[in-house]
Coordinates of C-alpha atoms and ligand atoms in Angstrom, one line a residue:
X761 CA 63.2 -64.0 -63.2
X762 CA 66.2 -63.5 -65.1
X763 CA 66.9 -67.6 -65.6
X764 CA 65.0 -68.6 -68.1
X765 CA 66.4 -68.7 -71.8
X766 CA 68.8 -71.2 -71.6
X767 CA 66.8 -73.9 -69.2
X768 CA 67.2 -76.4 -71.6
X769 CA 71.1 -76.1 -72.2
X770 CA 73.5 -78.8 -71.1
X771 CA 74.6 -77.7 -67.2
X772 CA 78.4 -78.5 -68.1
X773 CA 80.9 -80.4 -65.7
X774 CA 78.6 -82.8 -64.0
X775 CA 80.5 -81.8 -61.1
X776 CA 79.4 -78.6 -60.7
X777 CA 75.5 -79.2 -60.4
X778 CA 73.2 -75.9 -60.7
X779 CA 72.5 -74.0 -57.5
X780 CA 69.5 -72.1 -56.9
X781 CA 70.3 -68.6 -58.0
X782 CA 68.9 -67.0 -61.6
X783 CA 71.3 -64.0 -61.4
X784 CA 74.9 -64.3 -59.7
X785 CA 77.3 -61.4 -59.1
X786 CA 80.8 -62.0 -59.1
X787 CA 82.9 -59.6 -57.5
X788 CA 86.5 -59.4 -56.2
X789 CA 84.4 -58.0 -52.6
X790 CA 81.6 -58.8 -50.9
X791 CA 79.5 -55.4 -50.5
X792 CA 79.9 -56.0 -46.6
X793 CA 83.7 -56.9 -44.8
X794 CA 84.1 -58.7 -42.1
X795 CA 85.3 -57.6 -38.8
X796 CA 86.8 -60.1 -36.4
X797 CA 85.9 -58.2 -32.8
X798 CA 88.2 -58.8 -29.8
X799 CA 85.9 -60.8 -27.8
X800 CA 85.7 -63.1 -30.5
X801 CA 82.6 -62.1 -32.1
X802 CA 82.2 -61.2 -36.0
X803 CA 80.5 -58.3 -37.6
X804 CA 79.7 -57.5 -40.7
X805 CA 80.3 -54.0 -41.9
X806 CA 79.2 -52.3 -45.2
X807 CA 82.7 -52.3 -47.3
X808 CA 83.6 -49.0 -49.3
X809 CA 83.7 -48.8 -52.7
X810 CA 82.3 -47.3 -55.8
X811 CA 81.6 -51.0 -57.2
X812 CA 79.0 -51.9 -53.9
X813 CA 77.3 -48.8 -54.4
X814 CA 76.6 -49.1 -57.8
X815 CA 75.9 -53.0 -57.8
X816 CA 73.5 -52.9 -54.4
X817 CA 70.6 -51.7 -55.3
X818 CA 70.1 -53.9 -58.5
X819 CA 70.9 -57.1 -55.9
X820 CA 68.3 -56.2 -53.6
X821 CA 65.9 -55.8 -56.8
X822 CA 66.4 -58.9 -58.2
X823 CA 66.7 -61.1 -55.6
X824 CA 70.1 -62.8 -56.4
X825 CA 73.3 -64.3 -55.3
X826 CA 76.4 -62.2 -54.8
X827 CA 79.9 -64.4 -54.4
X828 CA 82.9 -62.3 -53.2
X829 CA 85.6 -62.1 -50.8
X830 CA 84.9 -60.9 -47.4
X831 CA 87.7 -58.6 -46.9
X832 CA 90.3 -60.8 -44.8
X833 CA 92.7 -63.9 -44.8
X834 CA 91.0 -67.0 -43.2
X835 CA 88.8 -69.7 -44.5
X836 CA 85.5 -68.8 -45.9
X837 CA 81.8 -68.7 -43.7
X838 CA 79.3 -70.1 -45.0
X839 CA 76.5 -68.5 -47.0
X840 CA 74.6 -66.0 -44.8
X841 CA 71.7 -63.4 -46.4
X842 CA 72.1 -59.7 -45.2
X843 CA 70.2 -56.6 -46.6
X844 CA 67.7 -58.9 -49.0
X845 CA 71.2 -60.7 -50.7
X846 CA 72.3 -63.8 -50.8
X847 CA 76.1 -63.7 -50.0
X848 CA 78.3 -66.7 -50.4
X849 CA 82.1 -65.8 -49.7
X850 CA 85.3 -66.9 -51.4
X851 CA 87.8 -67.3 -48.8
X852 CA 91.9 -65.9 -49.7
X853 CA 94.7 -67.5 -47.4
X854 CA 97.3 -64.7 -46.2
X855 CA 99.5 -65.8 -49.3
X856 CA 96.7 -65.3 -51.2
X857 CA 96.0 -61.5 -50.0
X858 CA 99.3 -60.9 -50.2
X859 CA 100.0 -62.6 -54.4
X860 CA 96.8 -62.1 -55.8
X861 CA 95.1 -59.1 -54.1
X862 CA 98.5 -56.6 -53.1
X863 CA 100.1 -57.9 -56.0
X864 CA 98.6 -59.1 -59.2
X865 CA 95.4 -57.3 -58.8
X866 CA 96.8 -54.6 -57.4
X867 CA 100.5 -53.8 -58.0
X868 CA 100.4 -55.8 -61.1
X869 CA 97.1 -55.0 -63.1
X870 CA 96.0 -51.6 -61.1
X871 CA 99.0 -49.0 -62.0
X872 CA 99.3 -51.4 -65.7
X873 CA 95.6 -50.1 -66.6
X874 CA 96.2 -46.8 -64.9
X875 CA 98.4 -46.1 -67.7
X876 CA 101.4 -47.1 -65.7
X877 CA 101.4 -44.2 -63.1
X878 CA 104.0 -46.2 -61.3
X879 CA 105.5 -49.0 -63.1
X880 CA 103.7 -52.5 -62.5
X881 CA 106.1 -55.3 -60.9
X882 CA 105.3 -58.9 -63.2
X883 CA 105.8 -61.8 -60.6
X884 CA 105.3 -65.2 -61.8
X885 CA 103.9 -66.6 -58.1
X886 CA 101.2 -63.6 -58.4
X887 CA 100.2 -64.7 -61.9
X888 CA 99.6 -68.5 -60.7
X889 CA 97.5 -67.2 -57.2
X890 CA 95.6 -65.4 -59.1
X891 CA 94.6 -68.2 -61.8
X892 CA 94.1 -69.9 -58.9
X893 CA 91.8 -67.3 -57.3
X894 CA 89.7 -66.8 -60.1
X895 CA 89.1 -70.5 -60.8
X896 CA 87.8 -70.8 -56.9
X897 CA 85.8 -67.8 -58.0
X898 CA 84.4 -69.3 -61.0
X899 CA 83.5 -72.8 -59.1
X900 CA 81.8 -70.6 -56.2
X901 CA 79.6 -68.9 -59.2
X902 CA 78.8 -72.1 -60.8
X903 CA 78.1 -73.9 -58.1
X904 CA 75.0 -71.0 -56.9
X905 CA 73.8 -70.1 -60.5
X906 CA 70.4 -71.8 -62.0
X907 CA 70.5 -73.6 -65.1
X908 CA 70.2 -70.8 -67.8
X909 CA 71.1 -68.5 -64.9
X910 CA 72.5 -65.0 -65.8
X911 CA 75.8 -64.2 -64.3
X912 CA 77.5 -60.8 -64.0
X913 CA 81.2 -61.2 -63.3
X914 CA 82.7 -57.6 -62.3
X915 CA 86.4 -56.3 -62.7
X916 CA 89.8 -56.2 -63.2
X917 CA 90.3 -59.0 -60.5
X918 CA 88.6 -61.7 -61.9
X919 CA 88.9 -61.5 -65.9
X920 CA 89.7 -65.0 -65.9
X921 CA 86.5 -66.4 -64.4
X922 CA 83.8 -65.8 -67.5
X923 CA 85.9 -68.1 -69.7
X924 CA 87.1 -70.9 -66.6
X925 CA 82.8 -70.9 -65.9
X926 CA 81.6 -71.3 -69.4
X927 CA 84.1 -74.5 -68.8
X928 CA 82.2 -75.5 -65.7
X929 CA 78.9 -74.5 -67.1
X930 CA 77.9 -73.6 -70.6
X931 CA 74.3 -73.1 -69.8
X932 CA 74.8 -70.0 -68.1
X933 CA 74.5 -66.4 -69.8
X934 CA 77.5 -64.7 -68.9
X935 CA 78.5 -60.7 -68.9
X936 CA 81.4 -59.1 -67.6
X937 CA 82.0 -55.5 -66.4
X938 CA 85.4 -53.7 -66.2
X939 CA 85.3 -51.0 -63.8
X940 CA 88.3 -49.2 -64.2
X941 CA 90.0 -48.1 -67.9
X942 CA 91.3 -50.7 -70.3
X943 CA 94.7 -49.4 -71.2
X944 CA 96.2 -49.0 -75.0
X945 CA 97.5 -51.9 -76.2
X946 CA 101.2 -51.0 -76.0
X947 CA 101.0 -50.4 -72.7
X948 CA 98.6 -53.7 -72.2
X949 CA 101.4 -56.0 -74.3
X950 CA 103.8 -55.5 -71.4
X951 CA 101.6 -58.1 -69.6
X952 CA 103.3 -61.5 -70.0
X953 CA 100.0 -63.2 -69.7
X954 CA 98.6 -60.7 -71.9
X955 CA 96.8 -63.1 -74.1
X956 CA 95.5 -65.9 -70.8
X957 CA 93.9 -62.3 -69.9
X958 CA 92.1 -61.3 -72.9
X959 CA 91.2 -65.8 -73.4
X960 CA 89.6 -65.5 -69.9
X961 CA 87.4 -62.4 -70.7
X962 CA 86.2 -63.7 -74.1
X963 CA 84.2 -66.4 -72.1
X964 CA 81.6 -63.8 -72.0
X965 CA 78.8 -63.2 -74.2
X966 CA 79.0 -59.2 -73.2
X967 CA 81.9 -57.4 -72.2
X968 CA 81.3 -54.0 -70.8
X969 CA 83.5 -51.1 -70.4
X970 CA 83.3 -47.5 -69.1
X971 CA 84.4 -45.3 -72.3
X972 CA 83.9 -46.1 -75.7
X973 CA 88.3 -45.4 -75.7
X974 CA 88.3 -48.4 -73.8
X975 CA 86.2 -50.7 -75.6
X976 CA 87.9 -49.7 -78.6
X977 CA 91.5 -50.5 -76.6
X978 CA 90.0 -54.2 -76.1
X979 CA 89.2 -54.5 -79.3
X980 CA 92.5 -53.8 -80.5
X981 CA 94.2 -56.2 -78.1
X982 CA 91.8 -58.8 -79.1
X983 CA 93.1 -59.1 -83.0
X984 CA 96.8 -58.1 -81.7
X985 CA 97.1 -60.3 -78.3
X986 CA 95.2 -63.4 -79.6
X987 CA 94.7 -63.0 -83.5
X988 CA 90.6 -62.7 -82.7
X989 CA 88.4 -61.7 -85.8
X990 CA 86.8 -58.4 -84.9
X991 CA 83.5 -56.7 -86.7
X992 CA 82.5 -52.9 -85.1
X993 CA 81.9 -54.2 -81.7
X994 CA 81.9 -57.9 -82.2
X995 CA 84.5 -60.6 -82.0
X996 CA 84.5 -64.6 -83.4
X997 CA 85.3 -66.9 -80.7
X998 CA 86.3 -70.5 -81.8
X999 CA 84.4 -73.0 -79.4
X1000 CA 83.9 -76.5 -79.0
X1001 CA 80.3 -75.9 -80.3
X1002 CA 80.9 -73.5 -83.3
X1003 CA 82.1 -70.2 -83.1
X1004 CA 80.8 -67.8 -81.0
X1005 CA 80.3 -63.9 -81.2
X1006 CA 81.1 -61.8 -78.2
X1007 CA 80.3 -58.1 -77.7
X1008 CA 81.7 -55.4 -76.3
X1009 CA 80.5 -52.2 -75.6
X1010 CA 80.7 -49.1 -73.4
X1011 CA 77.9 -48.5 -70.1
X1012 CA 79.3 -45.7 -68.2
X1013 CA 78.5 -46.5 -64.2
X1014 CA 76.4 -44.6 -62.1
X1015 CA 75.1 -43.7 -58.9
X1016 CA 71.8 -44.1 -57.3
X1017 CA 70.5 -40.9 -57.8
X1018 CA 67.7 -40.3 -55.3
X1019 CA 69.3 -42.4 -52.5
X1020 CA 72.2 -39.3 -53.0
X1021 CA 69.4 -36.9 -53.3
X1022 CA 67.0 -38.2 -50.5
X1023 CA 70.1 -38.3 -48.3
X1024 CA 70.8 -34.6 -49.0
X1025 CA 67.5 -33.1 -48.7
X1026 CA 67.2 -34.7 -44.5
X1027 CA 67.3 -32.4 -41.8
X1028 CA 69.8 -34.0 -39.8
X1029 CA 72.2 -34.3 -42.6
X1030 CA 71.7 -30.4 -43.8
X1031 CA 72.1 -29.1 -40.1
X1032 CA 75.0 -31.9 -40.0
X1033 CA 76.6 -29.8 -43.1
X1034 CA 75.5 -26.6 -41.3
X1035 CA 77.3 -27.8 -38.1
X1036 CA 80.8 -28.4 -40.6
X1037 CA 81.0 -25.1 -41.9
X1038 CA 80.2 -23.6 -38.4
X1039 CA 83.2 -25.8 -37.0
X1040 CA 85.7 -24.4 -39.8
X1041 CA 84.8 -21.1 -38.7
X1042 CA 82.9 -19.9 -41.7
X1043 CA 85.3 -19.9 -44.5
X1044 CA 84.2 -17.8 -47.4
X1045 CA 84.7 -21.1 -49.5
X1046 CA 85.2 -24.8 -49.1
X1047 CA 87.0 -27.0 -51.1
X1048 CA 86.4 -30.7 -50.8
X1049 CA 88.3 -33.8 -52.0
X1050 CA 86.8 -37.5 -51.2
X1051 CA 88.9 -40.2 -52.6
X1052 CA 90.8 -43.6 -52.0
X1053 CA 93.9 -42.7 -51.0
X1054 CA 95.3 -44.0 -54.6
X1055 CA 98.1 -42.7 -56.3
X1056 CA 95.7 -42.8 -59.7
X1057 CA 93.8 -40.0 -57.9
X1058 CA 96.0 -36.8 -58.2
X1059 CA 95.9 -36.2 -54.5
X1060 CA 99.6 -34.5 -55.2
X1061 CA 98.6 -32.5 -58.3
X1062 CA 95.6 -31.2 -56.3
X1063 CA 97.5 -30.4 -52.9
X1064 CA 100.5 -28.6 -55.0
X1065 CA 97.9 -26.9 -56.9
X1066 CA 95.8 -25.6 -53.8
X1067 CA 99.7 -24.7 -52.0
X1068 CA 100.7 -22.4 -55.1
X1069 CA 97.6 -20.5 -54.8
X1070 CA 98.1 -19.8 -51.4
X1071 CA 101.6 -18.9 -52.2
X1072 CA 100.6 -16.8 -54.6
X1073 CA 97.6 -15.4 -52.7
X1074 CA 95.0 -15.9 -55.2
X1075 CA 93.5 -17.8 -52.4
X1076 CA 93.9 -17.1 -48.9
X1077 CA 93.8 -18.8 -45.6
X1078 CA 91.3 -19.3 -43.3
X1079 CA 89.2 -17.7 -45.9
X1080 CA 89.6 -20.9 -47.6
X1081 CA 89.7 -24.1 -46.0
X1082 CA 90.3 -27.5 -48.2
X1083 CA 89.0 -30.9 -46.7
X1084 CA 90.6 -33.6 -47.8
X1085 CA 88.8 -37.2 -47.2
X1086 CA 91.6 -39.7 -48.1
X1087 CA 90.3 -43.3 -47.0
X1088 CA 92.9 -45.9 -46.3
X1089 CA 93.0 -48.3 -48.8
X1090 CA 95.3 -51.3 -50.0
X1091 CA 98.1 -49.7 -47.1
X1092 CA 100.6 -53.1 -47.1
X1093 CA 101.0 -52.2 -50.8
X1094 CA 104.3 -49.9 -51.7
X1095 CA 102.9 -47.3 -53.8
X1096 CA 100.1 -46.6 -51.4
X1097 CA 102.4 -46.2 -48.8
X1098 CA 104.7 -44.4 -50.1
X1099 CA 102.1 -41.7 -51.5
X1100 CA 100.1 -41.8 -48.0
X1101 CA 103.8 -40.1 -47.1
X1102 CA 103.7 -37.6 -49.7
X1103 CA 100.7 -36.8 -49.1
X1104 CA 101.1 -36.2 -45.3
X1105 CA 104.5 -34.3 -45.6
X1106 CA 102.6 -31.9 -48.1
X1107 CA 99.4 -31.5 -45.9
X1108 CA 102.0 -30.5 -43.1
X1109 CA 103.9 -28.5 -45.4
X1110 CA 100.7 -26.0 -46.4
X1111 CA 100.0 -26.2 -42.9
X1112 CA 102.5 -25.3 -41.5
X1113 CA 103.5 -22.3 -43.6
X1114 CA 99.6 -20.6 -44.1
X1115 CA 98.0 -21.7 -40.9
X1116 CA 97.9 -18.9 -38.5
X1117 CA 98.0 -19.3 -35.0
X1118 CA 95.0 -17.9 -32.7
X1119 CA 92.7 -18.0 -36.4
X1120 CA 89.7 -19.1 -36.2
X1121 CA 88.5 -22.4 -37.2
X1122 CA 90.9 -24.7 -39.3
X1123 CA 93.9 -25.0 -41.0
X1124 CA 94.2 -24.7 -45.0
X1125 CA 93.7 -28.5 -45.6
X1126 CA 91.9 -30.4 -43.6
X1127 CA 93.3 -33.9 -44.0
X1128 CA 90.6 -37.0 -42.6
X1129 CA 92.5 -39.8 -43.7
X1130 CA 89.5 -42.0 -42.4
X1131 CA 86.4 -43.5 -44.2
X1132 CA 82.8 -42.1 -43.7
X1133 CA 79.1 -43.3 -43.3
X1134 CA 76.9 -42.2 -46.8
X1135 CA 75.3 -39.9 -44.4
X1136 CA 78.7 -38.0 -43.7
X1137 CA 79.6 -38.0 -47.0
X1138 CA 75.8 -36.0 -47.7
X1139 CA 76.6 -33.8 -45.2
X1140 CA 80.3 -33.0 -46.7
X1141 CA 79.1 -32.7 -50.2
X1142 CA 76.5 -29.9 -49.3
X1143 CA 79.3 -28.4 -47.4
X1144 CA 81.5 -27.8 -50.2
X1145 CA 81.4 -24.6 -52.6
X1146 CA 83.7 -26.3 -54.8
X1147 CA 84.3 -30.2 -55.2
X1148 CA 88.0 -31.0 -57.1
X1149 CA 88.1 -34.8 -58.9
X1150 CA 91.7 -34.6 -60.1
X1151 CA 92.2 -38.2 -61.1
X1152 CA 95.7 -39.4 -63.3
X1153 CA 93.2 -41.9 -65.0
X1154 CA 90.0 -43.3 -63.4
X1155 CA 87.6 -45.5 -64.9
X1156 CA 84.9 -43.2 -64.2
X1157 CA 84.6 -41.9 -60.8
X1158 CA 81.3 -41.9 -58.6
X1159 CA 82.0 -39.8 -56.1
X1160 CA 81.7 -36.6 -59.1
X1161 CA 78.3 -37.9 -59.6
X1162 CA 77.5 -38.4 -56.2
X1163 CA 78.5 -34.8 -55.3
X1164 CA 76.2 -33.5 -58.3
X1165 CA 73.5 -35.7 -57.0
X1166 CA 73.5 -34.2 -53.6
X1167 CA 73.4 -30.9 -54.8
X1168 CA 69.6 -30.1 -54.8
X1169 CA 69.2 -25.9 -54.7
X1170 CA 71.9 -26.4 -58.0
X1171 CA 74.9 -24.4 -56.3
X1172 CA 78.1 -25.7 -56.4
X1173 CA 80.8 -26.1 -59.3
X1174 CA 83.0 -29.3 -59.7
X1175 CA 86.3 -29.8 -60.9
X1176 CA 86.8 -32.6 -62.9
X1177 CA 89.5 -34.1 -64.6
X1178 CA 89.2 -35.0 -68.3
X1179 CA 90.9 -38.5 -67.9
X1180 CA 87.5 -39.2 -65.9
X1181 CA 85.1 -41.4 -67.2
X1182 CA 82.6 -38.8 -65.4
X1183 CA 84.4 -36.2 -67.7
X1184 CA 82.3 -37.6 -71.2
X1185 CA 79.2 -37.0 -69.2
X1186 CA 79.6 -34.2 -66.5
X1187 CA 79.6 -30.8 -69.3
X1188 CA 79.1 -29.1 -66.8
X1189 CA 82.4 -29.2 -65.0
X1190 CA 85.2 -27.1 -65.3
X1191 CA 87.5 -30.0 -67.1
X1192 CA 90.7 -29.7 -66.3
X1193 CA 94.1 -31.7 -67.2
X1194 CA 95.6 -32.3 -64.0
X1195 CA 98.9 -32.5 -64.5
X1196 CA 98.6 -28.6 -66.2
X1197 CA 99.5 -27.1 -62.6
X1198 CA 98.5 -23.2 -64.0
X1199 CA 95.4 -24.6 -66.0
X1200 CA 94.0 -26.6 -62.7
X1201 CA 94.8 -23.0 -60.5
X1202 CA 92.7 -20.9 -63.1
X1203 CA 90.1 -23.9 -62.9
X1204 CA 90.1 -23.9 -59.1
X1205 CA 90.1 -19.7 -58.9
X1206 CA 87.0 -19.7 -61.8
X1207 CA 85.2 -22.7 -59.6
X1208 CA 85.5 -21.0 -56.6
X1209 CA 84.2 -17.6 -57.3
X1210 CA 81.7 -18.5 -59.5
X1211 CA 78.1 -16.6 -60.1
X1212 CA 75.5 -17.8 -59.2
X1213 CA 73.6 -17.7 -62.0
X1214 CA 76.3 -19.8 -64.2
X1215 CA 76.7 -22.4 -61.4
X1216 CA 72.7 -22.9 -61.6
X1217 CA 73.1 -23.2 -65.2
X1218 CA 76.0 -25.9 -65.1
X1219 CA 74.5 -27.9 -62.2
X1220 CA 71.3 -28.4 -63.5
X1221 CA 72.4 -29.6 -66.5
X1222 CA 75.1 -32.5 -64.6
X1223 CA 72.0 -33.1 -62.3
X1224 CA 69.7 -33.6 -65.5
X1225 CA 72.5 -36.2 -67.0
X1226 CA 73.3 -38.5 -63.6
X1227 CA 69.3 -38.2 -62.8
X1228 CA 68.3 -39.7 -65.9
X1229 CA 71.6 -41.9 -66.3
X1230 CA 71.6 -43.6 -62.5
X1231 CA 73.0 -46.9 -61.4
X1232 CA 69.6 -48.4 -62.3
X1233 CA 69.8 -47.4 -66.4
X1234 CA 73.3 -48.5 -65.9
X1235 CA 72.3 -51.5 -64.2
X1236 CA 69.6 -52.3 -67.0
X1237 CA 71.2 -51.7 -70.3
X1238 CA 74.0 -53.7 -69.5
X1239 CA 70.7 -56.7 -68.7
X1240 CA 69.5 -56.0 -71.4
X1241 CA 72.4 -55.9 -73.9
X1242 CA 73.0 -59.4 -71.9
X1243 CA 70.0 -60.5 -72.6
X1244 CA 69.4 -60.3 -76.2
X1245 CA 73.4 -60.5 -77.1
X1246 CA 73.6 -64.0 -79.1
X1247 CA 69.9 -63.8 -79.8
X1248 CA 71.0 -60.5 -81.7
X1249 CA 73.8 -62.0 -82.7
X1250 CA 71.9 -65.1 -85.0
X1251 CA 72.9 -65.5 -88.6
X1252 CA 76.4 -62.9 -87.9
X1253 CA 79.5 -63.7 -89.4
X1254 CA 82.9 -61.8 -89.0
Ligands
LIG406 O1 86.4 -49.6 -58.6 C1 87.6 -50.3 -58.6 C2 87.8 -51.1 -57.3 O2 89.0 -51.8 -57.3 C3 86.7 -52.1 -57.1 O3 86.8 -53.3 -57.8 C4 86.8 -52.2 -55.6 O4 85.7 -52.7 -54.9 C5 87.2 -50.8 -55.1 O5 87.9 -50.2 -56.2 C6 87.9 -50.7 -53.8 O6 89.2 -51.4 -53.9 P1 89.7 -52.5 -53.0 O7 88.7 -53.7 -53.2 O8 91.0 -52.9 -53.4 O9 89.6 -52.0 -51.6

């Protein structure tokens, strides 16, 4: 549906002969991991993530290949088709989890475009597994994608791959997605491969970015890393076959709206949320926190924040019970362990000093350092009075939107933090700047004992903005602007 513009374009390296698929998603995952059972038997499972969400329900539309890694060291499985996709897997050798996915993707890159939360280790080795990652990657797409076929590459993990496949097939419309923020340029000039980087990316035709901020940060690094022409949104690309023009733009992510909405309104799930509350022992209010456990997430500012209103009694215990869902994630990596440490010692520490023996029902936080079925998460999101999004920096942050989504009789107040991308949309919230302890108490205090009425008002209008911007708009103005970018683009000069 999708492969047809280009059908009479030159397919590239002979080597690489077009596959079957019209649209191809590249992503660092595959949206299912793969679990290698005792008795010698593998499962699939549905892997977490805000990028699977988002990127599933537009697969199963249109029919089309996804390419990713399965979630483990070993060779790769062949193709197999699961939920209406076709999934062809890109195998990582233990080296290769350990140099390009612990440490260039995410000890390198992650904390370097988090705005250096903690400081990024540069490690030659990581640099070359990763080049050599992303060009598997990029042989993988070109090797399923149609002639003229559209391909969407997706994130930080694999910004080399739209320029290494335009080398191994120029036929092919090419658009790539950044899902976290693109960071300032003095902070991005710290990367020694800084310009490689920025090379790989301008393979696209459209580059797409959460904020306008961070388009506007890409921009920048184009004319300072790599001396690019840039025009508004557009940058000249030399290339074997004249210049090119490339866009960038911003398309903030979303959710899928009524699957979130549908979820909420079962039975089972509501009497599920029913049965939470019951279990805490009816606290006047419940706080909720979902995340990654991810030092870009503010778990810390959040906890300290919660502790020093109990301290100060401006809260109370159990009157108020916090549940904290902190899912493992990336765990052999340093920082992650070190916060899951942090994090732990201060969940004990609030314990410890406001639980009360013989209370009823739970402790102040309730910590779930575990990872949930959607239906779960439904149930926990209607629990909640109050839901507190306290990222450092976050591209945009789903699980906001998600909470908002479930939130069908419009109570409910969220806490979000301005260095969201959810923040440009979400009015609604109660913005706060998370590392302004006092400001995020008064926020959480206001959220929790808010009327009604003013509640109503601010959730309808957040509902309003991810109802009418879901995963599918998303989704389709990025095809779109794909679609028509160099046809736009005829007759431009920079
Ligand atoms: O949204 C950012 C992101 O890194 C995605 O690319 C990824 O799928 C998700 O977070 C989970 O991270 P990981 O793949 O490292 O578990």
């Amino acid at each position: 549906m999708l492969a047809t513009k280009n059908a009479a374009a030159d397919p590239g390296d002979p080597g690489v002969p077009a596959g079957d698929y019209g649209f191809v998603v590249a992503a660092s995952r595959l949206p299912v991991d793969r679990v290698d059972e005792p008795d010698g038997e593998t499962e699939w499972r549905r892997s977490p993530g805000g990028l699977v969400t988002a990127l599933e329900p537009v697969m199963r539309e249109a029919n089309g290949a996804w390419v990713g890694w399965p979630g483990s060291a070993g060779p790769a499985p062949e193709p197999f088709d699961a939920d209406g996709m076709h999934l062809v897997c890109v195998g990582l050798s233990e080296d290769e989890v350990s140099d390009f996915y612990e440490g260039f993707c995410n000890a390198t890159l992650w904390p370097l475009y988090h705005d250096v939360i903690v400081p990024p280790v540069f490690r030659r080795p990581w640099w070359e597994s990763y080049v050599t990652v992303n060009r598997r990657f990029a042989r993988a797409v070109a090797e399923q994608a149609a002639l003229g076929a559209t391909v969407w590459v997706n994130d930080y993990q694999l910004q080399l791959v739209p320029g290494m496949l335009r080398t191994l097939r120029s036929d092919v419309r090419i658009g790539f997605f950044n899902h976290i923020p693109f960071p300032g340029y003095e902070i991005f000039a710290q990367l020694p491969w800084r310009r490689q980087i920025i090379e790989g990316l301008l393979g696209a035709d459209l580059l797409g970015f959460q904020r306008h901020g961070d388009t506007a940060n890409f921009l920048r690094a184009c004319r300072r890393a790599t001396g690019k022409s840039t025009r508004g949104s557009l940058i000249q690309v030399p290339d074997p076959a004249g210049a090119r023009i490339v866009r960038a733009g911003s398309f903030p992510v979303s959710i899928d709206f009524s699957a979130f909405a549908e979820l909420a309104g079962r039975p089972d799930v509501r009497a599920r949320a029913r049965e939470i509350r019951d279990g805490l022992g009816n606290p006047d209010v419940v706080l909720l926190g979902v995340d990654r456990l991810d030092y870009t997430k503010g778990i810390l500012h959040r906890l300290n924040a919660y502790g020093e209103l109990l301290d100060e009694g401006r809260l109370s215990s159990p009157g108020t019970v916090f549940i904290m869902v902190a899912s493992p994630s990336r765990e052999r990596v340093e920082h992650y362990r070190i916060l899951r440490d942090e994090v732990e010692t201060t969940v004990g520490r609030i314990n410890g000093q406001h639980g009360e023996l013989g209370a009823l029902g739970s402790p102040p936080v309730h910590y779930l350092h575990q990872s949930f079925p959607r239906e779960e998460m439904a149930a926990l999101y209607l629990t909640a009075d109050v839901m507190l999004v306290t990222s450092l920096r976050d591209g945009m942050n789903l699980v906001a939107k998600e909470f908002v989504a479930c939130r069908d009789d419009e109570s409910g107040a969220l806490v979000l933090s301005e260095f969201t991308g959810a923040a440009d949309e979400l009015a609604g919230a109660f913005l706060v700047n998370p590392h302004d302890i006092e400001g995020l108490k008064d926020a959480i205090v206001r959220a929790a004992t808010i009327q009604a009425q003013e509640a109503r008002r601010r959730m309808r209008s957040m509902r309003r903005r991810v109802r009418e911007n879901d995963v599918a708009h998303w989704a389709a103005s990025f095809l779109d602007a794909l679609k028509g970018a160099p046809d736009q683009l005829e007759g431009v000069s920079l």
